[in-house]
Coordinates of C-alpha atoms in Angstrom, one line a residue:
Chain P
A416 CA -41.7 -65.5 -33.8
A417 CA -38.9 -63.6 -35.2
G418 CA -37.9 -60.5 -33.5
V419 CA -36.1 -57.5 -34.5
I420 CA -32.1 -58.2 -34.3
Q421 CA -29.8 -55.2 -33.6
S422 CA -26.0 -55.7 -33.9
P423 CA -23.7 -55.3 -32.4
R424 CA -25.5 -55.6 -28.6
H425 CA -22.4 -53.5 -27.1
L426 CA -19.9 -51.0 -28.7
I427 CA -17.0 -49.4 -27.3
K428 CA -15.5 -46.5 -29.1
E429 CA -13.3 -43.7 -28.6
K430 CA -14.3 -39.8 -28.9
R431 CA -14.4 -38.9 -32.4
E432 CA -14.4 -42.4 -33.9
T433 CA -17.3 -43.5 -35.9
A434 CA -19.8 -46.2 -35.2
T435 CA -22.1 -48.0 -37.6
L436 CA -25.3 -49.9 -35.9
K437 CA -27.3 -52.5 -37.7
C438 CA -31.2 -53.5 -37.3
Y439 CA -32.8 -56.3 -39.2
P440 CA -36.4 -55.8 -38.8
I441 CA -39.0 -58.4 -38.6
P442 CA -39.9 -60.0 -41.9
R443 CA -42.2 -58.5 -44.2
H444 CA -42.1 -55.2 -42.1
D445 CA -41.5 -52.1 -44.2
T446 CA -40.8 -49.8 -41.5
V447 CA -38.1 -49.2 -39.7
Y448 CA -37.5 -46.8 -36.6
W449 CA -34.3 -45.6 -34.5
Y450 CA -34.4 -44.5 -31.0
Q451 CA -31.7 -43.1 -28.5
Q452 CA -32.3 -43.6 -24.7
G453 CA -29.8 -41.8 -22.5
P454 CA -29.1 -42.9 -18.9
G455 CA -32.3 -42.3 -17.1
Q456 CA -33.8 -40.9 -20.0
D457 CA -36.8 -42.0 -22.1
P458 CA -36.4 -43.1 -25.7
Q459 CA -35.6 -40.1 -28.0
F460 CA -36.8 -40.4 -31.8
L461 CA -34.1 -40.2 -34.1
I462 CA -35.6 -40.9 -37.6
S463 CA -37.7 -43.7 -39.3
F464 CA -37.9 -45.3 -42.9
Y465 CA -40.7 -46.5 -45.0
E466 CA -40.0 -48.7 -48.2
K467 CA -36.5 -47.5 -48.1
M468 CA -37.2 -43.8 -48.0
Q469 CA -36.8 -41.4 -45.0
S470 CA -40.6 -41.0 -43.7
D471 CA -40.0 -38.9 -40.6
K472 CA -37.2 -37.2 -38.6
G473 CA -36.6 -36.3 -35.3
S474 CA -33.8 -35.4 -33.3
I475 CA -30.9 -36.9 -35.0
P476 CA -27.7 -34.9 -35.0
D477 CA -26.2 -33.8 -38.0
R478 CA -23.1 -36.3 -37.3
F479 CA -25.7 -39.0 -37.4
S480 CA -26.8 -40.7 -40.7
A481 CA -28.9 -43.7 -41.7
Q482 CA -30.7 -45.3 -44.3
Q483 CA -32.7 -48.5 -45.2
F484 CA -31.5 -51.0 -47.7
S485 CA -33.2 -53.0 -50.4
D486 CA -33.7 -55.8 -48.0
Y487 CA -35.2 -53.8 -45.4
H488 CA -32.3 -53.8 -43.0
S489 CA -30.9 -50.4 -41.7
E490 CA -28.0 -48.8 -40.4
L491 CA -27.2 -45.8 -38.1
N492 CA -24.0 -44.3 -39.2
M493 CA -22.6 -42.0 -36.5
S494 CA -19.4 -40.0 -36.8
S495 CA -17.2 -37.5 -34.5
L496 CA -18.7 -39.4 -31.6
E497 CA -18.9 -37.3 -28.4
L498 CA -18.9 -38.6 -25.0
G499 CA -22.8 -37.7 -24.8
D500 CA -23.5 -40.1 -27.6
S501 CA -23.3 -42.9 -24.8
A502 CA -26.6 -44.4 -24.5
L503 CA -28.8 -47.2 -25.7
Y504 CA -30.0 -47.3 -29.4
F505 CA -33.0 -49.0 -30.2
C506 CA -34.4 -50.2 -33.6
A507 CA -38.2 -50.9 -33.8
S508 CA -39.9 -52.2 -37.0
G509 CA -43.6 -51.8 -38.0
G510 CA -45.8 -53.3 -40.6
A511 CA -49.2 -52.9 -41.7
V512 CA -50.5 -51.2 -38.6
V513 CA -49.4 -47.7 -38.7
G514 CA -47.5 -46.6 -35.9
T515 CA -47.1 -50.0 -34.1
Q516 CA -43.4 -50.8 -33.4
Y517 CA -41.7 -53.8 -32.2
F518 CA -38.4 -53.0 -30.7
G519 CA -35.0 -54.7 -30.9
P520 CA -33.2 -55.4 -27.8
G521 CA -30.9 -52.6 -28.4
T522 CA -27.0 -51.7 -29.0
R523 CA -25.4 -50.1 -25.8
L524 CA -22.7 -47.7 -27.1
T525 CA -20.3 -46.3 -24.8
V526 CA -18.0 -43.6 -26.1
L527 CA -14.7 -43.3 -24.0
Chain V
D670 CA -44.8 -28.4 -23.7
A671 CA -45.7 -32.2 -23.0
K672 CA -47.7 -34.1 -25.1
T673 CA -48.6 -36.6 -23.0
T674 CA -48.9 -36.6 -19.0
Q675 CA -48.8 -39.5 -16.8
P676 CA -48.1 -40.1 -13.1
T677 CA -44.8 -40.8 -12.2
S678 CA -45.2 -43.9 -10.3
M679 CA -47.9 -46.2 -9.1
D680 CA -48.2 -49.4 -7.3
C681 CA -50.7 -52.5 -7.3
A682 CA -50.9 -55.5 -5.6
E683 CA -50.3 -58.6 -7.3
G684 CA -53.4 -60.1 -8.8
R685 CA -55.4 -56.7 -8.5
A686 CA -56.2 -54.9 -11.8
A687 CA -53.5 -51.9 -12.5
N688 CA -55.3 -48.7 -13.8
L689 CA -52.9 -46.3 -15.7
P690 CA -53.9 -42.9 -16.8
C691 CA -52.8 -40.8 -19.3
N692 CA -53.4 -37.0 -20.2
H693 CA -53.4 -36.3 -24.3
S694 CA -55.4 -33.3 -24.4
T695 CA -53.7 -31.9 -27.5
I696 CA -54.0 -35.2 -29.5
S697 CA -55.2 -34.5 -33.4
G698 CA -58.5 -35.9 -34.2
N699 CA -57.1 -38.8 -36.4
E700 CA -54.0 -39.9 -34.2
Y701 CA -53.8 -42.7 -32.4
V702 CA -52.8 -43.4 -28.6
Y703 CA -50.3 -46.2 -28.3
W704 CA -49.2 -47.9 -24.8
Y705 CA -45.6 -49.5 -24.6
R706 CA -43.7 -50.8 -21.4
Q707 CA -40.1 -50.9 -20.8
I708 CA -38.8 -53.8 -18.4
H709 CA -35.2 -52.1 -17.0
S710 CA -32.8 -51.5 -20.3
Q711 CA -35.2 -53.9 -22.6
G712 CA -36.5 -52.8 -25.8
P713 CA -40.0 -51.2 -25.2
Q714 CA -42.8 -53.7 -25.8
Y715 CA -45.9 -52.9 -27.6
I716 CA -49.2 -53.2 -25.4
I717 CA -52.1 -52.0 -27.2
H718 CA -53.4 -48.8 -29.3
G719 CA -56.5 -47.1 -29.9
L720 CA -58.1 -44.1 -32.0
K721 CA -61.8 -43.5 -30.2
N722 CA -63.4 -47.0 -29.3
N723 CA -62.1 -48.9 -26.3
E724 CA -59.9 -51.9 -27.3
T725 CA -58.8 -55.1 -25.3
N726 CA -56.1 -57.7 -26.2
E727 CA -54.7 -60.2 -24.4
M728 CA -52.2 -58.1 -22.7
A729 CA -54.7 -55.0 -21.7
S730 CA -57.7 -52.9 -22.2
L731 CA -57.7 -49.5 -23.3
I732 CA -60.3 -46.9 -22.5
I733 CA -60.4 -43.7 -24.4
T734 CA -62.4 -40.5 -23.1
E735 CA -65.2 -39.4 -25.6
D736 CA -63.2 -36.3 -26.2
R737 CA -59.9 -38.4 -26.6
K738 CA -58.3 -36.1 -24.0
S739 CA -57.2 -38.7 -21.8
S740 CA -57.2 -42.8 -21.9
T741 CA -56.6 -45.5 -19.3
L742 CA -54.6 -48.7 -19.4
I743 CA -56.0 -51.4 -17.6
L744 CA -54.0 -54.7 -16.8
P745 CA -56.9 -56.8 -15.5
H746 CA -54.5 -59.1 -13.0
A747 CA -51.3 -57.6 -12.7
T748 CA -48.4 -59.7 -12.1
L749 CA -44.8 -59.2 -10.3
R750 CA -43.6 -59.4 -14.3
D751 CA -45.9 -56.4 -14.9
T752 CA -43.4 -54.3 -13.2
A753 CA -42.1 -51.8 -15.7
V754 CA -42.2 -48.5 -16.9
Y755 CA -45.5 -47.7 -19.1
Y756 CA -45.3 -45.2 -21.8
C757 CA -48.4 -43.4 -23.4
I758 CA -47.4 -42.3 -26.6
V759 CA -48.8 -40.0 -29.2
R760 CA -47.3 -39.1 -32.5
V761 CA -46.8 -35.4 -32.9
E762 CA -46.4 -33.6 -36.4
E763 CA -43.2 -31.0 -36.3
G764 CA -41.8 -29.7 -39.5
G765 CA -43.8 -32.1 -41.6
S766 CA -42.9 -35.3 -39.8
Y767 CA -44.5 -37.0 -37.1
I768 CA -42.6 -37.7 -34.1
P769 CA -43.5 -40.8 -31.9
T770 CA -43.2 -39.0 -28.5
F771 CA -42.6 -41.0 -25.5
G772 CA -42.9 -38.7 -22.3
R773 CA -41.6 -39.9 -19.2
G774 CA -43.7 -42.5 -18.5
T775 CA -45.3 -44.1 -15.1
S776 CA -43.1 -46.6 -13.2
L777 CA -45.5 -49.3 -12.3
I778 CA -44.6 -51.5 -9.4
V779 CA -46.3 -54.6 -8.6
H780 CA -45.8 -56.1 -5.0
P781 CA -46.7 -59.2 -3.6

């Protein structure tokens, strides 16, 4: 069965650079969620989209923005990167069952 | 103010049932309880969810107390591959958004 695809899987950036993470949800899923998981931490909800509109907003820094496109894929844009942004970033997609999420493999971002 | 409370760690013998409790005493009346697990740094995996009735699927059973303030995830015949961090998740309303809140999770170790 098709799963959530995230790209890139690994990304290394310098401080103050920008990064764009991409997420391709499971086909026919209309909801996308983004999470950040720091080293030794639990996943923290950043933001979600339903039918290309922002639906819920969590602890997403102002330096980050995200959107969902017409083909339902989503991108998380991160600017002015800081060392503390080094983390695993997970995308999850959801369909008809509210709140049920299927996670991708994550993007490991390292900021040097 | 923790939205969910789980034991930090538990262990279980292979082949025996693993019973993982979660306290969610502040859950609102129409919110579901979701259970996920995360193996090492992989994306969290959906297990099961419920509202007020007990639920069972091919992975696990979920027992929810009548007052909905706590629940127990049951893995009927634990295997070594069930070793993971198990998260009990509820959505919390904050500023008009519904935030999926992971909490600290229970590290389950299944031993031979």
